PDB file of C-alpha atoms in Angstrom:
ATOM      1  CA  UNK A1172    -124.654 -78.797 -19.740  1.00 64.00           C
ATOM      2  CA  UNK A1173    -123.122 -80.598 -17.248  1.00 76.00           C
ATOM      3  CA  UNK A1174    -123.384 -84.305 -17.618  1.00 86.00           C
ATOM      4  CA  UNK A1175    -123.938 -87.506 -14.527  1.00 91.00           C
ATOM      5  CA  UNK A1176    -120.562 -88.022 -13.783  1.00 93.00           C
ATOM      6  CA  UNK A1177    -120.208 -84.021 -12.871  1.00 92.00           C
ATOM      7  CA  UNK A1178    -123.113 -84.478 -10.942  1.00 92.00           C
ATOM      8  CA  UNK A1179    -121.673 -86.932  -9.016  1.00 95.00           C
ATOM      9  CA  UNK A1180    -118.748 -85.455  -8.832  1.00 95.00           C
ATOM     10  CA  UNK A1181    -119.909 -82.522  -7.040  1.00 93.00           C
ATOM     11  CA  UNK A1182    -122.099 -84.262  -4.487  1.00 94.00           C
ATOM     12  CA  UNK A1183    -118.825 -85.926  -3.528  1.00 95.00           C
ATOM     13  CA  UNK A1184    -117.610 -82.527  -2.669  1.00 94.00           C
ATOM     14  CA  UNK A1185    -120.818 -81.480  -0.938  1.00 92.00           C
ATOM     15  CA  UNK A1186    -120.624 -84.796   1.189  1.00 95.00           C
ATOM     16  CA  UNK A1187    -117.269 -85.855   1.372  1.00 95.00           C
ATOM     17  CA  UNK A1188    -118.332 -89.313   1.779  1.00 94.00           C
ATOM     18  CA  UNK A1189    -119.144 -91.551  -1.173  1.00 95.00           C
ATOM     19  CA  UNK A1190    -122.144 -93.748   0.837  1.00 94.00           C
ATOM     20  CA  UNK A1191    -123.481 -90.487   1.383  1.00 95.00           C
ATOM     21  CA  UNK A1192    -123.404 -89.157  -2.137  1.00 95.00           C
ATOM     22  CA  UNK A1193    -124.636 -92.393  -3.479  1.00 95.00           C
ATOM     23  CA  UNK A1194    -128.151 -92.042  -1.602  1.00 95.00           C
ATOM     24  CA  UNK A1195    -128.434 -88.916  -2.352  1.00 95.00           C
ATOM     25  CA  UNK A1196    -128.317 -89.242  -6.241  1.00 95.00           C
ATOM     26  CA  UNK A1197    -130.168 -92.769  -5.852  1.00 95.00           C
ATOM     27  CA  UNK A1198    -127.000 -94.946  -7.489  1.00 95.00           C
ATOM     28  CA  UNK A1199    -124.817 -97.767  -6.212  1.00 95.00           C
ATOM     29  CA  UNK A1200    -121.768 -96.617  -4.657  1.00 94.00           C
ATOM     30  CA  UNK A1201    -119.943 -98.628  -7.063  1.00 94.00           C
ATOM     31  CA  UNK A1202    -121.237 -95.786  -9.448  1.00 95.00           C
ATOM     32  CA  UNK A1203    -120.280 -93.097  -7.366  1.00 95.00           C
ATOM     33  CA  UNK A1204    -116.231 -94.689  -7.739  1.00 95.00           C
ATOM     34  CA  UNK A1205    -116.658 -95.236 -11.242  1.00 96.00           C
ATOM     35  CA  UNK A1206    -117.752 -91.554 -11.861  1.00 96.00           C
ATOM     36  CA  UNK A1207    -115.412 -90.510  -9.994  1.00 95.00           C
ATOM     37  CA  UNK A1208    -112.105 -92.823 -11.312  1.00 95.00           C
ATOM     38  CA  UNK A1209    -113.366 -91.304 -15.337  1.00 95.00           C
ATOM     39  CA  UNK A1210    -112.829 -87.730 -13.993  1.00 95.00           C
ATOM     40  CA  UNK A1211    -109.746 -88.652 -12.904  1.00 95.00           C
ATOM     41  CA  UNK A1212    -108.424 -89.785 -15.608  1.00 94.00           C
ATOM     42  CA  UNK A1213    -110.109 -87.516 -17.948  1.00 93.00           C
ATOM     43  CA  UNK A1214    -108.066 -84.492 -15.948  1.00 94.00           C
ATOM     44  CA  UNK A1215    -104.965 -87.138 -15.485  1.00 95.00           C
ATOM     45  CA  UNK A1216    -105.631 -86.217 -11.430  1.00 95.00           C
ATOM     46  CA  UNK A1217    -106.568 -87.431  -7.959  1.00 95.00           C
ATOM     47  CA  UNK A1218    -109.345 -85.754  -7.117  1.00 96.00           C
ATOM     48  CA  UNK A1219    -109.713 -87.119  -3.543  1.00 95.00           C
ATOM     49  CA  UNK A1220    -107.201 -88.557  -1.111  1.00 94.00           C
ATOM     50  CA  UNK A1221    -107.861 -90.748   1.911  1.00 90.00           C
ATOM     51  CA  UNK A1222    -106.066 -90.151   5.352  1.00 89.00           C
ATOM     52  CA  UNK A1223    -106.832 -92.302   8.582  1.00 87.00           C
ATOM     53  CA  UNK A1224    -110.058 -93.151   6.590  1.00 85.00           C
ATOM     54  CA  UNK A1225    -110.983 -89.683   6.220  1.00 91.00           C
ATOM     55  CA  UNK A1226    -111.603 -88.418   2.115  1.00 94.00           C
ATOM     56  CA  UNK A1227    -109.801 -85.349   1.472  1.00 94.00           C
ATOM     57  CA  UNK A1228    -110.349 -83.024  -1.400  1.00 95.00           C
ATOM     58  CA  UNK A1229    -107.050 -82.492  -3.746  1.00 96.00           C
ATOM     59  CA  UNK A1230    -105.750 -79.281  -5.530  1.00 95.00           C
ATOM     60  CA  UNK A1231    -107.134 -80.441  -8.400  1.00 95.00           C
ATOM     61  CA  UNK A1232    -110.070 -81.543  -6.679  1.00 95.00           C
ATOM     62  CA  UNK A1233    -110.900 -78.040  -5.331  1.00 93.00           C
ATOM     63  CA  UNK A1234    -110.119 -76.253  -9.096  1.00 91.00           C
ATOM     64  CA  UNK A1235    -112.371 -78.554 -10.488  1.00 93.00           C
ATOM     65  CA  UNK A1236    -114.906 -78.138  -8.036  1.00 91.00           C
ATOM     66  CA  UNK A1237    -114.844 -73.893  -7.968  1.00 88.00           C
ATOM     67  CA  UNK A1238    -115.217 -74.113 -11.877  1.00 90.00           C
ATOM     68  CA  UNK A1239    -117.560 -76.890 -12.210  1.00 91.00           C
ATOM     69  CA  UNK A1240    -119.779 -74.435  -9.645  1.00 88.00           C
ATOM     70  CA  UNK A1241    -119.291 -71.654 -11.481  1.00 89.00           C
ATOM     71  CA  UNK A1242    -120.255 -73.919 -14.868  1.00 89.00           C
ATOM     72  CA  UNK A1243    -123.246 -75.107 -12.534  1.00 88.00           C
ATOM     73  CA  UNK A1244    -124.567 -71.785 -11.484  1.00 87.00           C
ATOM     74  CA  UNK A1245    -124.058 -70.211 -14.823  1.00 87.00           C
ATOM     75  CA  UNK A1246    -126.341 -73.240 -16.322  1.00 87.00           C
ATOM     76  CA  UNK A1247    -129.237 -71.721 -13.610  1.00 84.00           C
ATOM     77  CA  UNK A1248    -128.724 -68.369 -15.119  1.00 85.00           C
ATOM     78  CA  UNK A1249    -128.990 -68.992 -19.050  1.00 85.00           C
ATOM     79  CA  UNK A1250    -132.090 -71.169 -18.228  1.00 83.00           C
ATOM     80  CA  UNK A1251    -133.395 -68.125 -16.832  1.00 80.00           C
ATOM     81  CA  UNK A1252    -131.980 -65.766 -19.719  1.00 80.00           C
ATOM     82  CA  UNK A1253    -133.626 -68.259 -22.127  1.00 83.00           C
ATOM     83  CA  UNK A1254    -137.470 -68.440 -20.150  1.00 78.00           C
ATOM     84  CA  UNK A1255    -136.781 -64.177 -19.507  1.00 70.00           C
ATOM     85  CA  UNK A1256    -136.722 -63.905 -23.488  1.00 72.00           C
ATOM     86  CA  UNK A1257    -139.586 -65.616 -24.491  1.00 71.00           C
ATOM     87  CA  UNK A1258    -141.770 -63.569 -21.391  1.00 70.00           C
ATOM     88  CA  UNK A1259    -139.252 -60.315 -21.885  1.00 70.00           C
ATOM     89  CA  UNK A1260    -138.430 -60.268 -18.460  1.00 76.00           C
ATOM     90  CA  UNK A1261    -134.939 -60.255 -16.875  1.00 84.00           C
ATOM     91  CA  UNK A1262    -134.050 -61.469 -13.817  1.00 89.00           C
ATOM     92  CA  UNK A1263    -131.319 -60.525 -11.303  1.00 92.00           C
ATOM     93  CA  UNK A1264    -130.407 -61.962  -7.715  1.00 94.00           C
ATOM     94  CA  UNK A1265    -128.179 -59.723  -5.748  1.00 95.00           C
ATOM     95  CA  UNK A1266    -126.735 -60.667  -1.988  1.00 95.00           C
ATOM     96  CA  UNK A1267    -126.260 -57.214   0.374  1.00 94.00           C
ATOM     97  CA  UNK A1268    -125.098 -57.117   4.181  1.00 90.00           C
ATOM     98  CA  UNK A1269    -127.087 -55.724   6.267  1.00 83.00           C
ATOM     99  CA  UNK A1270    -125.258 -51.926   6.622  1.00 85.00           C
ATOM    100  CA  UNK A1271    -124.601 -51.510   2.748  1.00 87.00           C
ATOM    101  CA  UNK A1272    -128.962 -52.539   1.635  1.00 85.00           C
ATOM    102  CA  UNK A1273    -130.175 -50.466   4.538  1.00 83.00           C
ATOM    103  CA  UNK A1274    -128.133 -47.399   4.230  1.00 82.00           C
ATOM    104  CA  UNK A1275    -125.560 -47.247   1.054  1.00 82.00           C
ATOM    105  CA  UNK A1276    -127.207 -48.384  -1.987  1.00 89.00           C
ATOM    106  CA  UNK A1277    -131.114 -47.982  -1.453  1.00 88.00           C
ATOM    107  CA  UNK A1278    -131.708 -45.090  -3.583  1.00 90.00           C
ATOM    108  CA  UNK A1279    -129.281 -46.038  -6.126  1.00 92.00           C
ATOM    109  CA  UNK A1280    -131.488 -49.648  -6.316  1.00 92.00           C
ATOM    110  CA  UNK A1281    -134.365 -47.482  -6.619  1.00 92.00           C
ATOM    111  CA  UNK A1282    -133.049 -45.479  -9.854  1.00 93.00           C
ATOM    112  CA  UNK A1283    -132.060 -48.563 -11.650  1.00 93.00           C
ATOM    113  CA  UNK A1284    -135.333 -50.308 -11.049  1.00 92.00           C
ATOM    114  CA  UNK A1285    -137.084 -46.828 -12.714  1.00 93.00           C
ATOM    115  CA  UNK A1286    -134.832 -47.072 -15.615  1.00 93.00           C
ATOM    116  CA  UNK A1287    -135.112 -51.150 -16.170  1.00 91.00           C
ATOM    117  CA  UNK A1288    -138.827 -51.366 -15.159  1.00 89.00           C
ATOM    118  CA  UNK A1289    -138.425 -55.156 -16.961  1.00 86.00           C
ATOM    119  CA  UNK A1290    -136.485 -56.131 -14.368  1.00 88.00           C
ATOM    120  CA  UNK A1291    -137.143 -58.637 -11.821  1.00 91.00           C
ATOM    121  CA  UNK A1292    -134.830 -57.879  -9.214  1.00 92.00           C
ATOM    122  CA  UNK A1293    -134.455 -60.634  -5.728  1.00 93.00           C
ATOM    123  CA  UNK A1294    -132.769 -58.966  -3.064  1.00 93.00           C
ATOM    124  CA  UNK A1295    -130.963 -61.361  -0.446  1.00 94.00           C
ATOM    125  CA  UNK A1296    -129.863 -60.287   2.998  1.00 92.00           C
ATOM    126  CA  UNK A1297    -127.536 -61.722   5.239  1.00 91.00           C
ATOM    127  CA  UNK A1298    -123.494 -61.137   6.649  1.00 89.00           C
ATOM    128  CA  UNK A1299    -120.550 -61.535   4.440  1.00 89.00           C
ATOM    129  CA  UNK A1300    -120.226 -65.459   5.223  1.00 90.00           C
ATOM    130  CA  UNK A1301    -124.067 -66.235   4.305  1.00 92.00           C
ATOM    131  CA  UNK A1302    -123.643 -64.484   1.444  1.00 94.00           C
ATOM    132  CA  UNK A1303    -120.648 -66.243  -0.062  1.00 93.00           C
ATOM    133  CA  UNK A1304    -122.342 -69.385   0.725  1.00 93.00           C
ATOM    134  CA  UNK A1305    -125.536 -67.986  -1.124  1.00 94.00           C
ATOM    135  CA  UNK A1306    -123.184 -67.081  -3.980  1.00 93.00           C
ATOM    136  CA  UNK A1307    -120.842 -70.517  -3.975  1.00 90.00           C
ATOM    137  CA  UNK A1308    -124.669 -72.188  -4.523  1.00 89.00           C
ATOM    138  CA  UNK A1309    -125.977 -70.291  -7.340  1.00 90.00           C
ATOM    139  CA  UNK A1310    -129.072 -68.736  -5.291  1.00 92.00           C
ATOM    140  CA  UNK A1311    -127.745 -65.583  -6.418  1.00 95.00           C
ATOM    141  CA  UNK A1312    -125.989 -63.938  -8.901  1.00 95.00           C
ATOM    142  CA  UNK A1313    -124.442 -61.174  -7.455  1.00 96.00           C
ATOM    143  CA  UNK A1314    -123.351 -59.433  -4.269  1.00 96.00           C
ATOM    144  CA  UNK A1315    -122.136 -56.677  -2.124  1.00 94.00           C
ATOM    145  CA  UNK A1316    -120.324 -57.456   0.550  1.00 93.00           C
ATOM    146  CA  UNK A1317    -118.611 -55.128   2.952  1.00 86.00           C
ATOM    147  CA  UNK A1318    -115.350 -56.979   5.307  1.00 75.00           C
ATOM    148  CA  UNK A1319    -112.952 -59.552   4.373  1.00 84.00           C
ATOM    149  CA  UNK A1320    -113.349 -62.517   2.272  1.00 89.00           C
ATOM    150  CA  UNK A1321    -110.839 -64.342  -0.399  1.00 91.00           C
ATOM    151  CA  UNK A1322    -110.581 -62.149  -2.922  1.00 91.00           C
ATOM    152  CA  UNK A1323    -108.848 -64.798  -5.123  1.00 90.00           C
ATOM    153  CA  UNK A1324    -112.218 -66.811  -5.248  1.00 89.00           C
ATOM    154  CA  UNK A1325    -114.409 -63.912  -7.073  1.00 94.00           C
ATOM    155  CA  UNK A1326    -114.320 -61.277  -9.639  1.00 95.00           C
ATOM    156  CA  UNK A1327    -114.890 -58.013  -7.746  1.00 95.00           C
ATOM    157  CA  UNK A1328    -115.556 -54.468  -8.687  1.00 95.00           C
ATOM    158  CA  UNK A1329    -115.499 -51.655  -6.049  1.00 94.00           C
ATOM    159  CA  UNK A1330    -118.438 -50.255  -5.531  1.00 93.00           C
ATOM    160  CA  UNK A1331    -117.086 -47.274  -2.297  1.00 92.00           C
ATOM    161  CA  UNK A1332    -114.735 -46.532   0.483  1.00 93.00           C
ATOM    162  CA  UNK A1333    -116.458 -45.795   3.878  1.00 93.00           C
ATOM    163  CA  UNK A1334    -115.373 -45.120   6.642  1.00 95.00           C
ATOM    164  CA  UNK A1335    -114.876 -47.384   9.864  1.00 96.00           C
ATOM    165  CA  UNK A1336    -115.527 -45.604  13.282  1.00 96.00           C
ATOM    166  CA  UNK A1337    -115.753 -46.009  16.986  1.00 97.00           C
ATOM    167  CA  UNK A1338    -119.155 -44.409  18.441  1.00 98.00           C
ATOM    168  CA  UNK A1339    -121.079 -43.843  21.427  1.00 98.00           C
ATOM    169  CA  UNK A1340    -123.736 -41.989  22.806  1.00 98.00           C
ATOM    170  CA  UNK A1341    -122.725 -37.858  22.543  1.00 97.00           C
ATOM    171  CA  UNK A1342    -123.114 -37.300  26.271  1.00 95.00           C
ATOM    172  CA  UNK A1343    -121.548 -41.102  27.218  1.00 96.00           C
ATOM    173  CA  UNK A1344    -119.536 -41.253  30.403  1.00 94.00           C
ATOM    174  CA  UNK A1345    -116.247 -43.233  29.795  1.00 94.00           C
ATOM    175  CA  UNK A1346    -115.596 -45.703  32.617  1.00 86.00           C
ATOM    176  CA  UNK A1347    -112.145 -45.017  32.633  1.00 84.00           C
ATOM    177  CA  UNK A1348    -111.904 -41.456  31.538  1.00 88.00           C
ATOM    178  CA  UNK A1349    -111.626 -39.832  28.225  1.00 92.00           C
ATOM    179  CA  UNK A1350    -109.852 -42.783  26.052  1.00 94.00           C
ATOM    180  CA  UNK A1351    -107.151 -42.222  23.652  1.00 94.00           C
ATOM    181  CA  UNK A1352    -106.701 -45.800  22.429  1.00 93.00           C
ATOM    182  CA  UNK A1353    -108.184 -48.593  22.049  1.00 93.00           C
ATOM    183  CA  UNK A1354    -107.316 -50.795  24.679  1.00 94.00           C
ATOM    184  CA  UNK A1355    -108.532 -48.204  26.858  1.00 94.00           C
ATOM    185  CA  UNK A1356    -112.100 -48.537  26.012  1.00 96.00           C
ATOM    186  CA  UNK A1357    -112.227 -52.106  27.195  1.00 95.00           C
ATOM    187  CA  UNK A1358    -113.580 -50.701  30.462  1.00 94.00           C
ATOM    188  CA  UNK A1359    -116.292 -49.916  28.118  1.00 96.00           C
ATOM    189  CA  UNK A1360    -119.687 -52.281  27.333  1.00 97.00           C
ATOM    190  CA  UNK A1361    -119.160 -53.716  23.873  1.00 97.00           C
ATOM    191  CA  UNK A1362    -122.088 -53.670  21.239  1.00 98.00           C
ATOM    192  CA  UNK A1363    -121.033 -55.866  18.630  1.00 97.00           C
ATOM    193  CA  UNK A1364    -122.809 -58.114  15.196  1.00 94.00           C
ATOM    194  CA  UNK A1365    -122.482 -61.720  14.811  1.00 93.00           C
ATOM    195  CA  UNK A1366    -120.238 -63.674  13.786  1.00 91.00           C
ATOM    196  CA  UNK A1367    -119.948 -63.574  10.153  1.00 89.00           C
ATOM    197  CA  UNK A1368    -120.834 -60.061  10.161  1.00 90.00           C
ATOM    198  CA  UNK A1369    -117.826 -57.939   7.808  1.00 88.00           C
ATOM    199  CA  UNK A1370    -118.527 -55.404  10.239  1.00 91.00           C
ATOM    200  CA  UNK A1371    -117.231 -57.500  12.802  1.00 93.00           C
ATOM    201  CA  UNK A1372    -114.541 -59.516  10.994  1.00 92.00           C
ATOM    202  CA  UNK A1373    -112.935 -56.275  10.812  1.00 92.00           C
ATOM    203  CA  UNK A1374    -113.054 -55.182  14.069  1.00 94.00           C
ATOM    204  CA  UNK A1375    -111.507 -58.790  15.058  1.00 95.00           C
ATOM    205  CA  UNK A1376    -108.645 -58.113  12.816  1.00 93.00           C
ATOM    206  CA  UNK A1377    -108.238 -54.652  14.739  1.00 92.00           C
ATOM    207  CA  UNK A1378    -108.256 -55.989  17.831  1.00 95.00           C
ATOM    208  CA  UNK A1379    -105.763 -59.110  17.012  1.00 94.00           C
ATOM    209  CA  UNK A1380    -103.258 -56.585  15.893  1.00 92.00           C
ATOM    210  CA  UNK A1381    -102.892 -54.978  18.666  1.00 92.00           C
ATOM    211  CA  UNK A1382    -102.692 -58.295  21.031  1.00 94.00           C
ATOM    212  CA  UNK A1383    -106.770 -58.067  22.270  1.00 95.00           C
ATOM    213  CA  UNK A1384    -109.632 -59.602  21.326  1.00 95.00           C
ATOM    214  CA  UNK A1385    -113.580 -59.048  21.711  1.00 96.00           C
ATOM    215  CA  UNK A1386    -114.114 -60.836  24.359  1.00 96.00           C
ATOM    216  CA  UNK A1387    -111.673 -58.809  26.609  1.00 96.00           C
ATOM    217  CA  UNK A1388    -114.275 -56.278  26.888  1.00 96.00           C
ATOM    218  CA  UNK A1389    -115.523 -55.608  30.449  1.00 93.00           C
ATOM    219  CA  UNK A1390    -118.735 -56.442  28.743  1.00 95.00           C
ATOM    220  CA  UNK A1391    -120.327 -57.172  25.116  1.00 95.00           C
ATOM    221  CA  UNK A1392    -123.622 -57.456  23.840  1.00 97.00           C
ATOM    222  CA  UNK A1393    -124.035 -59.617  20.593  1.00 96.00           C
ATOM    223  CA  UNK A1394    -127.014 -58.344  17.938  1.00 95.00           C
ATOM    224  CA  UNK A1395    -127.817 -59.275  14.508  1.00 91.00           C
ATOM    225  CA  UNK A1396    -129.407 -56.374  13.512  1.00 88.00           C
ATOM    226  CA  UNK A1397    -127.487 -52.778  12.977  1.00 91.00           C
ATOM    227  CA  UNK A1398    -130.463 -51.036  13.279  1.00 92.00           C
ATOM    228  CA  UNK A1399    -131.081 -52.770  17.259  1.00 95.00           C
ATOM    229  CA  UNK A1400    -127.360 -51.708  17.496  1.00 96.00           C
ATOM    230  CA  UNK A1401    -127.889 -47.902  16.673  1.00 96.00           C
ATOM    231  CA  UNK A1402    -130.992 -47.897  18.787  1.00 97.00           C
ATOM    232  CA  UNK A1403    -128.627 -49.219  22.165  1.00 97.00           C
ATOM    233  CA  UNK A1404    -126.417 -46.850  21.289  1.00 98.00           C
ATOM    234  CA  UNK A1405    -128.607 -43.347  21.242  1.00 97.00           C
ATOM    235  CA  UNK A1406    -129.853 -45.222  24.520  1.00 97.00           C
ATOM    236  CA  UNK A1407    -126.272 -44.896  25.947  1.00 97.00           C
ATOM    237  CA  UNK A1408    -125.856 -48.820  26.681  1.00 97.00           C
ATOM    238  CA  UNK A1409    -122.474 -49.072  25.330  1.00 97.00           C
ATOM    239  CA  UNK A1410    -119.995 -48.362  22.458  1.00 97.00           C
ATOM    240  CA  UNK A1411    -119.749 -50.137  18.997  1.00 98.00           C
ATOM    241  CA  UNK A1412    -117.478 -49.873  15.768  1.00 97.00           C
ATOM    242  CA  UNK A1413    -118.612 -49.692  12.398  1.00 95.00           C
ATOM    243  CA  UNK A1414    -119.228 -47.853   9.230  1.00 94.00           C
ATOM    244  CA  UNK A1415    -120.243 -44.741   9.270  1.00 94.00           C
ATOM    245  CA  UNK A1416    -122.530 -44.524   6.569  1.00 92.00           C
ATOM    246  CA  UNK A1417    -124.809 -46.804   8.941  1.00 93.00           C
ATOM    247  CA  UNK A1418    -124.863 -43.694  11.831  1.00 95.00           C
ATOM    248  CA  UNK A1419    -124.506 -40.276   9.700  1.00 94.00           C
ATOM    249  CA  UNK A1420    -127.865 -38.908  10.094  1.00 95.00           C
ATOM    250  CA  UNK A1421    -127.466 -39.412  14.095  1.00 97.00           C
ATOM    251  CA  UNK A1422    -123.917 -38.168  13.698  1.00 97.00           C
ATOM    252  CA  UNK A1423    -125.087 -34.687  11.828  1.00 97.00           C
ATOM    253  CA  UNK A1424    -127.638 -34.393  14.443  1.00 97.00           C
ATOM    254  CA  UNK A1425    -125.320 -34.949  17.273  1.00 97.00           C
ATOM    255  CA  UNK A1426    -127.144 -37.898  18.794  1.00 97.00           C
ATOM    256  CA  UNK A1427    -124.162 -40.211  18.877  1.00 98.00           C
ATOM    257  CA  UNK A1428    -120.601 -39.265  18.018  1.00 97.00           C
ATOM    258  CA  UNK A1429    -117.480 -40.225  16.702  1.00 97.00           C
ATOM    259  CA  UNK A1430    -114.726 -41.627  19.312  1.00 97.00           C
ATOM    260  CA  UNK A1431    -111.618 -40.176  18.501  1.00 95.00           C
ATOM    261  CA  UNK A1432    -108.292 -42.641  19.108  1.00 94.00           C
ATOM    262  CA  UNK A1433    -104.875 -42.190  18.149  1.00 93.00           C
ATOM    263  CA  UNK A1434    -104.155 -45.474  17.292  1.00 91.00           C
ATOM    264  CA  UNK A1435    -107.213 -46.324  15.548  1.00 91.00           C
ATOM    265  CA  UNK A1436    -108.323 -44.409  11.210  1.00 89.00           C
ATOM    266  CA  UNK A1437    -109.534 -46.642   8.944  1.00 92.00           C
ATOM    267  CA  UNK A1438    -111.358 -46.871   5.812  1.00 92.00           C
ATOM    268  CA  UNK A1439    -112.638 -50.148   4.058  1.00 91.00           C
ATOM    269  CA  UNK A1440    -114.120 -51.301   0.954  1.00 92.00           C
ATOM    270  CA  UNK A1441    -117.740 -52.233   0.220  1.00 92.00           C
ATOM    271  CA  UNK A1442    -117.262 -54.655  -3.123  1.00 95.00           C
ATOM    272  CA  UNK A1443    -119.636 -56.127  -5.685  1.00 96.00           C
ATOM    273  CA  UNK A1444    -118.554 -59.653  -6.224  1.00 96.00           C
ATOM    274  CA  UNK A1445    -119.583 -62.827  -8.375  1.00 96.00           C
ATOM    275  CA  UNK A1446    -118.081 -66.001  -9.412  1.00 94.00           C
ATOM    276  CA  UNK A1447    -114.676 -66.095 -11.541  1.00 92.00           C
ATOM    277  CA  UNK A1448    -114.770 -67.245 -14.889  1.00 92.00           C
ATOM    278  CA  UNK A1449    -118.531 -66.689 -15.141  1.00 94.00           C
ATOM    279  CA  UNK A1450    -120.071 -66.276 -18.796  1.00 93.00           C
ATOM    280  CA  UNK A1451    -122.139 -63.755 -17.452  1.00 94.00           C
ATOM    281  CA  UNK A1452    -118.860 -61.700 -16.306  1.00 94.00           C
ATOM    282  CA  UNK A1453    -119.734 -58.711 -18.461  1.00 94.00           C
ATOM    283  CA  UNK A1454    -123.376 -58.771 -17.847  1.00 93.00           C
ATOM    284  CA  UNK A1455    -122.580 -58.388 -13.995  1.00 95.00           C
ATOM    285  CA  UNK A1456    -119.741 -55.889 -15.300  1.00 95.00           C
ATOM    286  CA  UNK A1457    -122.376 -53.660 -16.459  1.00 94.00           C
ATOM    287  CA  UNK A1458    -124.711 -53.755 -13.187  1.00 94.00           C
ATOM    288  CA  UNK A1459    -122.038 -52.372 -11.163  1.00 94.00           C
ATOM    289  CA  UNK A1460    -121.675 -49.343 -13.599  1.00 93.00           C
ATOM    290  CA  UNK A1461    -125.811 -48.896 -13.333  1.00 93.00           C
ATOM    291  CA  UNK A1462    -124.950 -48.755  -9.345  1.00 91.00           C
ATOM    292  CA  UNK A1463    -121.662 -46.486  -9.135  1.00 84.00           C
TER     293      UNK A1463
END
C-alpha cells in the first residue's frame, strides 16, 4: 500500500506546483516539501528541479513516478480481485479505438464473454491518446490500441497486422486524373479523424516523410467517428486512409475501393498494451491469448 508521502508525491507530479498539491491533499505546503525532501533522500535523488521559477520533473523523478503509477493502479486492481472473491465475480476494464471495438475484435469479445460468463467486463472507447491517459490513471486495465505510441512505457502483446489503405468512392472522379502517388491526390477533399486518432497519427507520419502534411489538402473534413467517415465516403464526398478491416464489407461489395499508389503499401499493428512491471502482468498475459 502506498503510504502519505507517495501520495504526495504523486500529486506533485499531477500539479507540478507544490501550493497546488498542498490544497488538494488538505496539508501545509511545508508538508508537501517535507514529503517530498524524505523521498529524496530515501532514493538518494532530486526528484524535481526549478528553472526560471518553473518545477521540473527529474529522471528519477519520472521513474519513480511511472512505477509508483503502476504500484497505484495495481493497488485499484487487487482491491477489486479481493471484493470479486468474496462475490465470485471478476472484473476487467479494457480501452479499444474506435476501428479495432467496432470492426476487429467484436465477435472474439463475444466468445470470451460465453466462456467466462463470471466476468464483468467495462469496455472504454476513445483514440490512442485518450486511451493511454485512461491507462496512465488506472481507469482501466487493459487496452488495444491501433497507431503509434511509446512502446518503452507498456508491456505489449500483438494482437494483428491490418492493413492501411487509401479509399474512395468506386465510381469517384479524381480532380486531377487517375493518381499514382500521393502527393497527387492533394487535389483531392480529405476525410480525416481527430487528432489523437492512431488512424491519423499514421497518416501524419506518411505524409511528413514525404515533405507534406494534412493540411495541404485542397480540402479536409475532420470527424470523430469512422463510421460518419465510411458513410461520406460511399456518398462520394472525398477520399480517406485507413485500415481496412474498418471498409471490407463495402470493399467486397464494390461500394468503395482501394486507391492504388506506387509510393504508398503499408501494414500496421493493432497491440494489446498495459502498464510495465504490473503484478497483474500474467493475468493480462492470458487475456490476450483468450482474444488471439
Amino acid at each position: 500500500m502506498l503510504d502519505f508521502r507517495t501520495e504526495t508525491f504523486l500529486m506533485v507530479c499531477e500539479t507540478m506546483n507544490f501550493t497546488e498539491a498542498a490544497r488538494r491533499l488538505h496539508i501545509t505546503q511545508p508538508a508537501v516539501s517535507q514529503h517530498i525532501h524524505f523521498l529524496e533522500k530515501e532514493y538518494d535523488a532530486r526528484l524535481f528541479s526549478y528553472h526560471n521559477k518553473q518545477l521540473y520533473m527529474t529522471d528519477a523523478g519520472e521513474i519513480l513516478k511511472k512505477r509508483l503509477m503502476t504500484m497505484k493502479n495495481d493497488q485499484l486492481v487487487l482491491k477489486q480481485e479481493i471484493k470479486g472473491k468474496e462475490q465470485k465475480e471478476e472484473s476487467l476494464s479494457l480501452g479499444v479505438t474506435m476501428t479495432i471495438g467496432e470492426y476487429a475484435i467484436v465477435d472474439k469479445l463475444a466468445n470470451f464473454l460465453l466462456k467466462y460468463p463470471e466476468m464483468n467486463l467495462h469496455i472504454h472507447y476513445g483514440n490512442t491518446t485518450q486511451l493511454l491517459t485512461l491507462l496512465d490513471q488506472g481507469i482501466i486495465n487493459m487496452a488495444l490500441v491501433e497507431g503509434n505510441y511509446p512502446k518503452e512505457n507498456y508491456e505489449h502483446r500483438r494482437y494483428s497486422t491490418e492493413d492501411y489503405i487509401a479509399v474512395c468512392a468506386t465510381d469517384h472522379k479524381f480532380e486531377a486524373g487517375i493518381p499514382d502517388s500521393m502527393k497527387e491526390l492533394l487535389h483531392e477533399r480529405l476525410l480525416v479523424r481527430e487528432a489523437g486518432s492512431g488512424t491519423r497519427n499514421i497518416l501524419e507520419e506518411l505524409l511528413m516523410a514525404r515533405g507534406m502534411k494534412i493540411q495541404d489538402f485542397k480540402h479536409y473534413v475532420e470527424v470523430e467517428n469512422m463510421h460518419t467517415i465510411i458513410g461520406f465516403l460511399k456518398k462520394d464526398c472525398g477520399i480517406s486512409f485507413m485500415y481496412k478491416v474498418a471498409v471490407e464489407e463495402e470493399l467486397k461489395k464494390g461500394i468503395l475501393k482501394e486507391i492504388q499508389l506506387s509510393d504508398f503499401k503499408m501494414q500496421h499493428d493493432f497491440d494489446f498494451i498495459w502498464e510495465k512491471g504490473s503484478i497483474y502482468s500474467g493475468k493480462y498475459c492470458e487475456v490476450c491469448g483468450e482474444l488471439a
